[in-house]
Amino acid sequence: RARIAGFSAGWAAGSLAAADEAAALRTRLAAQHLTAEADRAAEVGHALEVLERAVAAAAARTAPVVDDVRRSIHTAALALAEAVLQRELTPGPAGARALLDRALAVPADLGVHTVRLHPADLTHVQALLASGERTLPDGVSLVADPRLRPGDAVSEHPTGYLDAQVSTALDRARRALLEEPS
């Protein structure tokens, strides 16, 4: 009995010591884990800061270049449009057709009653009308306006006017593309 009692007491004491040692080990491992997680979080935070600085530096170098390229493309597009329009707006039947189409491009219910044209364009439009290829809506009259450039027109209607001047349209496009204040 004494031997069994001694064995049991030793077993209980050993088990208690092992449980205490296991609890101490769990506490040490949890502390090490928290320290390792804090170190990893600090490393990730530092890496993100470095990456953010690199992105900001790259953006600072490339954004002005991208803006310059965009502005150059817009300027070139406008120059090309002006060149094409100058070619398309040459006096003659083709230019007269395009001019008349632009000048009458308002909703029918507005009731265009006067179309002002450059005197040279008026001659070409009248020739086009005389050929029977085009007709004017009833009540619309054509008027020579020497203040307008060739290829430009202004259609007047009871509530306002339609500015069909090429230079005005190009100015609007230029401001929109180059983001210039109006």
JSON list of C-alpha atoms in Angstrom, two decimals:
[
{"chain": "A", "resi": 1, "resn": "ARG", "atom": "CA", "xyz": [0.00, 0.00, 0.00]},
{"chain": "A", "resi": 2, "resn": "ALA", "atom": "CA", "xyz": [2.71, 2.39, 0.86]},
{"chain": "A", "resi": 3, "resn": "ARG", "atom": "CA", "xyz": [4.31, 1.65, -2.41]},
{"chain": "A", "resi": 4, "resn": "ILE", "atom": "CA", "xyz": [1.08, 2.28, -4.33]},
{"chain": "A", "resi": 5, "resn": "ALA", "atom": "CA", "xyz": [0.43, 5.43, -2.31]},
{"chain": "A", "resi": 6, "resn": "GLY", "atom": "CA", "xyz": [3.98, 6.61, -3.05]},
{"chain": "A", "resi": 7, "resn": "PHE", "atom": "CA", "xyz": [3.61, 5.79, -6.70]},
{"chain": "A", "resi": 8, "resn": "SER", "atom": "CA", "xyz": [0.27, 7.63, -6.87]},
{"chain": "A", "resi": 9, "resn": "ALA", "atom": "CA", "xyz": [1.65, 10.66, -5.05]},
{"chain": "A", "resi": 10, "resn": "GLY", "atom": "CA", "xyz": [4.64, 10.75, -7.40]},
{"chain": "A", "resi": 11, "resn": "TRP", "atom": "CA", "xyz": [2.40, 10.38, -10.39]},
{"chain": "A", "resi": 12, "resn": "ALA", "atom": "CA", "xyz": [0.12, 13.21, -9.19]},
{"chain": "A", "resi": 13, "resn": "ALA", "atom": "CA", "xyz": [3.07, 15.48, -8.43]},
{"chain": "A", "resi": 14, "resn": "GLY", "atom": "CA", "xyz": [4.63, 14.71, -11.82]},
{"chain": "A", "resi": 15, "resn": "SER", "atom": "CA", "xyz": [1.36, 15.34, -13.62]},
{"chain": "A", "resi": 16, "resn": "LEU", "atom": "CA", "xyz": [0.90, 18.63, -11.78]},
{"chain": "A", "resi": 17, "resn": "ALA", "atom": "CA", "xyz": [4.47, 19.68, -12.62]},
{"chain": "A", "resi": 18, "resn": "ALA", "atom": "CA", "xyz": [3.94, 18.67, -16.27]},
{"chain": "A", "resi": 19, "resn": "ALA", "atom": "CA", "xyz": [0.68, 20.64, -16.42]},
{"chain": "A", "resi": 20, "resn": "ASP", "atom": "CA", "xyz": [2.42, 23.68, -14.91]},
{"chain": "A", "resi": 21, "resn": "GLU", "atom": "CA", "xyz": [5.28, 23.30, -17.39]},
{"chain": "A", "resi": 22, "resn": "ALA", "atom": "CA", "xyz": [2.81, 22.94, -20.29]},
{"chain": "A", "resi": 23, "resn": "ALA", "atom": "CA", "xyz": [0.95, 26.09, -19.19]},
{"chain": "A", "resi": 24, "resn": "ALA", "atom": "CA", "xyz": [4.23, 28.02, -18.91]},
{"chain": "A", "resi": 25, "resn": "LEU", "atom": "CA", "xyz": [5.24, 26.77, -22.38]},
{"chain": "A", "resi": 26, "resn": "ARG", "atom": "CA", "xyz": [1.86, 27.84, -23.84]},
{"chain": "A", "resi": 27, "resn": "THR", "atom": "CA", "xyz": [2.32, 31.29, -22.28]},
{"chain": "A", "resi": 28, "resn": "ARG", "atom": "CA", "xyz": [5.86, 31.60, -23.71]},
{"chain": "A", "resi": 29, "resn": "LEU", "atom": "CA", "xyz": [4.70, 30.41, -27.17]},
{"chain": "A", "resi": 30, "resn": "ALA", "atom": "CA", "xyz": [1.74, 32.84, -27.17]},
{"chain": "A", "resi": 31, "resn": "ALA", "atom": "CA", "xyz": [4.08, 35.71, -26.25]},
{"chain": "A", "resi": 32, "resn": "GLN", "atom": "CA", "xyz": [6.52, 34.68, -28.98]},
{"chain": "A", "resi": 33, "resn": "HIS", "atom": "CA", "xyz": [3.64, 34.46, -31.46]},
{"chain": "A", "resi": 34, "resn": "LEU", "atom": "CA", "xyz": [2.40, 37.96, -30.53]},
{"chain": "A", "resi": 35, "resn": "THR", "atom": "CA", "xyz": [5.94, 39.33, -30.87]},
{"chain": "A", "resi": 36, "resn": "ALA", "atom": "CA", "xyz": [6.39, 37.63, -34.26]},
{"chain": "A", "resi": 37, "resn": "GLU", "atom": "CA", "xyz": [3.01, 38.96, -35.47]},
{"chain": "A", "resi": 38, "resn": "ALA", "atom": "CA", "xyz": [3.91, 42.49, -34.33]},
{"chain": "A", "resi": 39, "resn": "ASP", "atom": "CA", "xyz": [7.25, 42.22, -36.14]},
{"chain": "A", "resi": 40, "resn": "ARG", "atom": "CA", "xyz": [5.54, 40.98, -39.33]},
{"chain": "A", "resi": 41, "resn": "ALA", "atom": "CA", "xyz": [2.96, 43.78, -39.12]},
{"chain": "A", "resi": 42, "resn": "ALA", "atom": "CA", "xyz": [5.74, 46.32, -38.72]},
{"chain": "A", "resi": 43, "resn": "GLU", "atom": "CA", "xyz": [7.60, 44.85, -41.71]},
{"chain": "A", "resi": 44, "resn": "VAL", "atom": "CA", "xyz": [4.46, 44.90, -43.86]},
{"chain": "A", "resi": 45, "resn": "GLY", "atom": "CA", "xyz": [3.74, 48.48, -42.76]},
{"chain": "A", "resi": 46, "resn": "HIS", "atom": "CA", "xyz": [7.27, 49.53, -43.65]},
{"chain": "A", "resi": 47, "resn": "ALA", "atom": "CA", "xyz": [7.05, 47.74, -47.01]},
{"chain": "A", "resi": 48, "resn": "LEU", "atom": "CA", "xyz": [3.75, 49.52, -47.76]},
{"chain": "A", "resi": 49, "resn": "GLU", "atom": "CA", "xyz": [5.27, 52.89, -46.89]},
{"chain": "A", "resi": 50, "resn": "VAL", "atom": "CA", "xyz": [8.21, 52.21, -49.22]},
{"chain": "A", "resi": 51, "resn": "LEU", "atom": "CA", "xyz": [5.81, 51.11, -51.96]},
{"chain": "A", "resi": 52, "resn": "GLU", "atom": "CA", "xyz": [3.61, 54.21, -51.49]},
{"chain": "A", "resi": 53, "resn": "ARG", "atom": "CA", "xyz": [6.68, 56.46, -51.75]},
{"chain": "A", "resi": 54, "resn": "ALA", "atom": "CA", "xyz": [7.77, 54.63, -54.90]},
{"chain": "A", "resi": 55, "resn": "VAL", "atom": "CA", "xyz": [4.30, 54.98, -56.45]},
{"chain": "A", "resi": 56, "resn": "ALA", "atom": "CA", "xyz": [4.19, 58.68, -55.57]},
{"chain": "A", "resi": 57, "resn": "ALA", "atom": "CA", "xyz": [7.66, 59.21, -57.06]},
{"chain": "A", "resi": 58, "resn": "ALA", "atom": "CA", "xyz": [6.70, 57.35, -60.25]},
{"chain": "A", "resi": 59, "resn": "ALA", "atom": "CA", "xyz": [3.46, 59.32, -60.55]},
{"chain": "A", "resi": 60, "resn": "ALA", "atom": "CA", "xyz": [5.32, 62.59, -60.05]},
{"chain": "A", "resi": 61, "resn": "ARG", "atom": "CA", "xyz": [7.62, 61.67, -62.93]},
{"chain": "A", "resi": 62, "resn": "THR", "atom": "CA", "xyz": [5.02, 60.25, -65.31]},
{"chain": "A", "resi": 63, "resn": "ALA", "atom": "CA", "xyz": [1.92, 62.41, -64.73]},
{"chain": "A", "resi": 64, "resn": "PRO", "atom": "CA", "xyz": [3.42, 65.55, -66.32]},
{"chain": "A", "resi": 65, "resn": "VAL", "atom": "CA", "xyz": [4.62, 63.46, -69.28]},
{"chain": "A", "resi": 66, "resn": "VAL", "atom": "CA", "xyz": [1.18, 61.92, -69.75]},
{"chain": "A", "resi": 67, "resn": "ASP", "atom": "CA", "xyz": [-0.44, 65.36, -69.55]},
{"chain": "A", "resi": 68, "resn": "ASP", "atom": "CA", "xyz": [2.03, 66.72, -72.12]},
{"chain": "A", "resi": 69, "resn": "VAL", "atom": "CA", "xyz": [1.37, 63.78, -74.46]},
{"chain": "A", "resi": 70, "resn": "ARG", "atom": "CA", "xyz": [-2.42, 64.18, -74.06]},
{"chain": "A", "resi": 71, "resn": "ARG", "atom": "CA", "xyz": [-2.15, 67.92, -74.81]},
{"chain": "A", "resi": 72, "resn": "SER", "atom": "CA", "xyz": [0.06, 67.22, -77.85]},
{"chain": "A", "resi": 73, "resn": "ILE", "atom": "CA", "xyz": [-2.41, 64.65, -79.19]},
{"chain": "A", "resi": 74, "resn": "HIS", "atom": "CA", "xyz": [-5.32, 67.04, -78.74]},
{"chain": "A", "resi": 75, "resn": "THR", "atom": "CA", "xyz": [-3.41, 69.87, -80.42]},
{"chain": "A", "resi": 76, "resn": "ALA", "atom": "CA", "xyz": [-2.49, 67.59, -83.33]},
{"chain": "A", "resi": 77, "resn": "ALA", "atom": "CA", "xyz": [-6.10, 66.39, -83.63]},
{"chain": "A", "resi": 78, "resn": "LEU", "atom": "CA", "xyz": [-7.33, 69.97, -83.81]},
{"chain": "A", "resi": 79, "resn": "ALA", "atom": "CA", "xyz": [-4.70, 70.88, -86.40]},
{"chain": "A", "resi": 80, "resn": "LEU", "atom": "CA", "xyz": [-5.75, 67.87, -88.48]},
{"chain": "A", "resi": 81, "resn": "ALA", "atom": "CA", "xyz": [-9.43, 68.79, -88.13]},
{"chain": "A", "resi": 82, "resn": "GLU", "atom": "CA", "xyz": [-8.70, 72.35, -89.22]},
{"chain": "A", "resi": 83, "resn": "ALA", "atom": "CA", "xyz": [-6.76, 71.09, -92.24]},
{"chain": "A", "resi": 84, "resn": "VAL", "atom": "CA", "xyz": [-9.57, 68.70, -93.22]},
{"chain": "A", "resi": 85, "resn": "LEU", "atom": "CA", "xyz": [-12.21, 71.38, -92.72]},
{"chain": "A", "resi": 86, "resn": "GLN", "atom": "CA", "xyz": [-10.29, 73.90, -94.79]},
{"chain": "A", "resi": 87, "resn": "ARG", "atom": "CA", "xyz": [-10.12, 71.37, -97.60]},
{"chain": "A", "resi": 88, "resn": "GLU", "atom": "CA", "xyz": [-13.81, 70.46, -97.24]},
{"chain": "A", "resi": 89, "resn": "LEU", "atom": "CA", "xyz": [-14.94, 74.07, -97.05]},
{"chain": "A", "resi": 90, "resn": "THR", "atom": "CA", "xyz": [-13.55, 75.04, -100.42]},
{"chain": "A", "resi": 91, "resn": "PRO", "atom": "CA", "xyz": [-16.05, 76.99, -102.49]},
{"chain": "A", "resi": 92, "resn": "GLY", "atom": "CA", "xyz": [-18.17, 75.02, -104.91]},
{"chain": "A", "resi": 93, "resn": "PRO", "atom": "CA", "xyz": [-21.11, 72.63, -105.03]},
{"chain": "A", "resi": 94, "resn": "ALA", "atom": "CA", "xyz": [-19.77, 70.19, -102.42]},
{"chain": "A", "resi": 95, "resn": "GLY", "atom": "CA", "xyz": [-19.08, 73.00, -99.96]},
{"chain": "A", "resi": 96, "resn": "ALA", "atom": "CA", "xyz": [-22.48, 74.56, -100.68]},
{"chain": "A", "resi": 97, "resn": "ARG", "atom": "CA", "xyz": [-24.26, 71.26, -99.90]},
{"chain": "A", "resi": 98, "resn": "ALA", "atom": "CA", "xyz": [-22.39, 70.85, -96.61]},
{"chain": "A", "resi": 99, "resn": "LEU", "atom": "CA", "xyz": [-23.00, 74.47, -95.68]},
{"chain": "A", "resi": 100, "resn": "LEU", "atom": "CA", "xyz": [-26.72, 74.27, -96.38]},
{"chain": "A", "resi": 101, "resn": "ASP", "atom": "CA", "xyz": [-26.99, 71.02, -94.39]},
{"chain": "A", "resi": 102, "resn": "ARG", "atom": "CA", "xyz": [-25.26, 72.62, -91.37]},
{"chain": "A", "resi": 103, "resn": "ALA", "atom": "CA", "xyz": [-27.32, 75.81, -91.60]},
{"chain": "A", "resi": 104, "resn": "LEU", "atom": "CA", "xyz": [-30.62, 73.94, -91.68]},
{"chain": "A", "resi": 105, "resn": "ALA", "atom": "CA", "xyz": [-29.68, 71.45, -88.96]},
{"chain": "A", "resi": 106, "resn": "VAL", "atom": "CA", "xyz": [-32.23, 72.68, -86.44]},
{"chain": "A", "resi": 107, "resn": "PRO", "atom": "CA", "xyz": [-35.45, 70.98, -85.41]},
{"chain": "A", "resi": 108, "resn": "ALA", "atom": "CA", "xyz": [-38.21, 71.75, -87.89]},
{"chain": "A", "resi": 109, "resn": "ASP", "atom": "CA", "xyz": [-40.49, 73.04, -85.14]},
{"chain": "A", "resi": 110, "resn": "LEU", "atom": "CA", "xyz": [-38.08, 75.93, -84.46]},
{"chain": "A", "resi": 111, "resn": "GLY", "atom": "CA", "xyz": [-38.96, 77.40, -87.82]},
{"chain": "A", "resi": 112, "resn": "VAL", "atom": "CA", "xyz": [-35.75, 78.73, -89.38]},
{"chain": "A", "resi": 113, "resn": "HIS", "atom": "CA", "xyz": [-36.65, 81.84, -91.33]},
{"chain": "A", "resi": 114, "resn": "THR", "atom": "CA", "xyz": [-33.27, 83.39, -92.24]},
{"chain": "A", "resi": 115, "resn": "VAL", "atom": "CA", "xyz": [-29.92, 81.87, -93.07]},
{"chain": "A", "resi": 116, "resn": "ARG", "atom": "CA", "xyz": [-27.02, 84.30, -93.18]},
{"chain": "A", "resi": 117, "resn": "LEU", "atom": "CA", "xyz": [-24.07, 83.24, -95.38]},
{"chain": "A", "resi": 118, "resn": "HIS", "atom": "CA", "xyz": [-20.84, 84.71, -96.67]},
{"chain": "A", "resi": 119, "resn": "PRO", "atom": "CA", "xyz": [-21.62, 86.39, -100.06]},
{"chain": "A", "resi": 120, "resn": "ALA", "atom": "CA", "xyz": [-19.45, 83.94, -102.03]},
{"chain": "A", "resi": 121, "resn": "ASP", "atom": "CA", "xyz": [-21.16, 80.99, -100.35]},
{"chain": "A", "resi": 122, "resn": "LEU", "atom": "CA", "xyz": [-24.57, 82.49, -101.05]},
{"chain": "A", "resi": 123, "resn": "THR", "atom": "CA", "xyz": [-23.74, 82.45, -104.76]},
{"chain": "A", "resi": 124, "resn": "HIS", "atom": "CA", "xyz": [-22.80, 78.73, -104.62]},
{"chain": "A", "resi": 125, "resn": "VAL", "atom": "CA", "xyz": [-25.89, 77.83, -102.55]},
{"chain": "A", "resi": 126, "resn": "GLN", "atom": "CA", "xyz": [-28.17, 79.71, -104.96]},
{"chain": "A", "resi": 127, "resn": "ALA", "atom": "CA", "xyz": [-26.59, 77.83, -107.87]},
{"chain": "A", "resi": 128, "resn": "LEU", "atom": "CA", "xyz": [-27.21, 74.57, -106.01]},
{"chain": "A", "resi": 129, "resn": "LEU", "atom": "CA", "xyz": [-30.84, 75.53, -105.42]},
{"chain": "A", "resi": 130, "resn": "ALA", "atom": "CA", "xyz": [-31.25, 76.63, -109.05]},
{"chain": "A", "resi": 131, "resn": "SER", "atom": "CA", "xyz": [-30.00, 73.24, -110.23]},
{"chain": "A", "resi": 132, "resn": "GLY", "atom": "CA", "xyz": [-32.89, 71.63, -108.33]},
{"chain": "A", "resi": 133, "resn": "GLU", "atom": "CA", "xyz": [-30.53, 69.37, -106.39]},
{"chain": "A", "resi": 134, "resn": "ARG", "atom": "CA", "xyz": [-31.61, 70.97, -103.12]},
{"chain": "A", "resi": 135, "resn": "THR", "atom": "CA", "xyz": [-34.62, 72.97, -101.99]},
{"chain": "A", "resi": 136, "resn": "LEU", "atom": "CA", "xyz": [-35.20, 75.35, -99.12]},
{"chain": "A", "resi": 137, "resn": "PRO", "atom": "CA", "xyz": [-37.98, 74.76, -96.63]},
{"chain": "A", "resi": 138, "resn": "ASP", "atom": "CA", "xyz": [-40.94, 77.12, -97.05]},
{"chain": "A", "resi": 139, "resn": "GLY", "atom": "CA", "xyz": [-40.42, 80.52, -95.46]},
{"chain": "A", "resi": 140, "resn": "VAL", "atom": "CA", "xyz": [-36.61, 80.32, -95.30]},
{"chain": "A", "resi": 141, "resn": "SER", "atom": "CA", "xyz": [-34.67, 83.15, -96.90]},
{"chain": "A", "resi": 142, "resn": "LEU", "atom": "CA", "xyz": [-30.95, 83.38, -97.60]},
{"chain": "A", "resi": 143, "resn": "VAL", "atom": "CA", "xyz": [-29.09, 86.59, -96.81]},
{"chain": "A", "resi": 144, "resn": "ALA", "atom": "CA", "xyz": [-25.52, 87.62, -97.64]},
{"chain": "A", "resi": 145, "resn": "ASP", "atom": "CA", "xyz": [-23.48, 88.59, -94.57]},
{"chain": "A", "resi": 146, "resn": "PRO", "atom": "CA", "xyz": [-19.96, 89.83, -95.36]},
{"chain": "A", "resi": 147, "resn": "ARG", "atom": "CA", "xyz": [-19.04, 89.60, -91.63]},
{"chain": "A", "resi": 148, "resn": "LEU", "atom": "CA", "xyz": [-19.05, 85.80, -91.92]},
{"chain": "A", "resi": 149, "resn": "ARG", "atom": "CA", "xyz": [-16.10, 83.82, -93.23]},
{"chain": "A", "resi": 150, "resn": "PRO", "atom": "CA", "xyz": [-16.46, 81.52, -96.22]},
{"chain": "A", "resi": 151, "resn": "GLY", "atom": "CA", "xyz": [-17.97, 78.23, -95.06]},
{"chain": "A", "resi": 152, "resn": "ASP", "atom": "CA", "xyz": [-19.75, 79.83, -92.09]},
{"chain": "A", "resi": 153, "resn": "ALA", "atom": "CA", "xyz": [-23.48, 80.29, -91.61]},
{"chain": "A", "resi": 154, "resn": "VAL", "atom": "CA", "xyz": [-25.89, 81.52, -88.96]},
{"chain": "A", "resi": 155, "resn": "SER", "atom": "CA", "xyz": [-29.50, 80.29, -89.01]},
{"chain": "A", "resi": 156, "resn": "GLU", "atom": "CA", "xyz": [-31.98, 82.55, -87.28]},
{"chain": "A", "resi": 157, "resn": "HIS", "atom": "CA", "xyz": [-35.26, 81.31, -85.86]},
{"chain": "A", "resi": 158, "resn": "PRO", "atom": "CA", "xyz": [-37.93, 82.96, -83.69]},
{"chain": "A", "resi": 159, "resn": "THR", "atom": "CA", "xyz": [-36.36, 81.86, -80.38]},
{"chain": "A", "resi": 160, "resn": "GLY", "atom": "CA", "xyz": [-32.68, 82.38, -81.21]},
{"chain": "A", "resi": 161, "resn": "TYR", "atom": "CA", "xyz": [-30.09, 81.22, -83.69]},
{"chain": "A", "resi": 162, "resn": "LEU", "atom": "CA", "xyz": [-27.87, 78.29, -84.67]},
{"chain": "A", "resi": 163, "resn": "ASP", "atom": "CA", "xyz": [-24.24, 79.27, -84.97]},
{"chain": "A", "resi": 164, "resn": "ALA", "atom": "CA", "xyz": [-22.94, 77.09, -87.80]},
{"chain": "A", "resi": 165, "resn": "GLN", "atom": "CA", "xyz": [-19.60, 78.87, -87.97]},
{"chain": "A", "resi": 166, "resn": "VAL", "atom": "CA", "xyz": [-16.67, 76.48, -88.27]},
{"chain": "A", "resi": 167, "resn": "SER", "atom": "CA", "xyz": [-14.38, 78.73, -86.22]},
{"chain": "A", "resi": 168, "resn": "THR", "atom": "CA", "xyz": [-16.84, 78.75, -83.32]},
{"chain": "A", "resi": 169, "resn": "ALA", "atom": "CA", "xyz": [-17.13, 74.96, -83.37]},
{"chain": "A", "resi": 170, "resn": "LEU", "atom": "CA", "xyz": [-13.34, 74.58, -83.48]},
{"chain": "A", "resi": 171, "resn": "ASP", "atom": "CA", "xyz": [-12.95, 77.00, -80.57]},
{"chain": "A", "resi": 172, "resn": "ARG", "atom": "CA", "xyz": [-15.45, 74.97, -78.52]},
{"chain": "A", "resi": 173, "resn": "ALA", "atom": "CA", "xyz": [-13.60, 71.76, -79.39]},
{"chain": "A", "resi": 174, "resn": "ARG", "atom": "CA", "xyz": [-10.24, 73.34, -78.55]},
{"chain": "A", "resi": 175, "resn": "ARG", "atom": "CA", "xyz": [-11.47, 74.52, -75.13]},
{"chain": "A", "resi": 176, "resn": "ALA", "atom": "CA", "xyz": [-13.00, 71.12, -74.40]},
{"chain": "A", "resi": 177, "resn": "LEU", "atom": "CA", "xyz": [-9.95, 69.12, -75.48]},
{"chain": "A", "resi": 178, "resn": "LEU", "atom": "CA", "xyz": [-7.35, 71.38, -73.93]},
{"chain": "A", "resi": 179, "resn": "GLU", "atom": "CA", "xyz": [-9.50, 72.08, -70.86]},
{"chain": "A", "resi": 180, "resn": "GLU", "atom": "CA", "xyz": [-9.15, 75.82, -71.25]},
{"chain": "A", "resi": 181, "resn": "PRO", "atom": "CA", "xyz": [-11.64, 77.90, -69.29]},
{"chain": "A", "resi": 182, "resn": "SER", "atom": "CA", "xyz": [-14.27, 79.53, -71.50]}
]
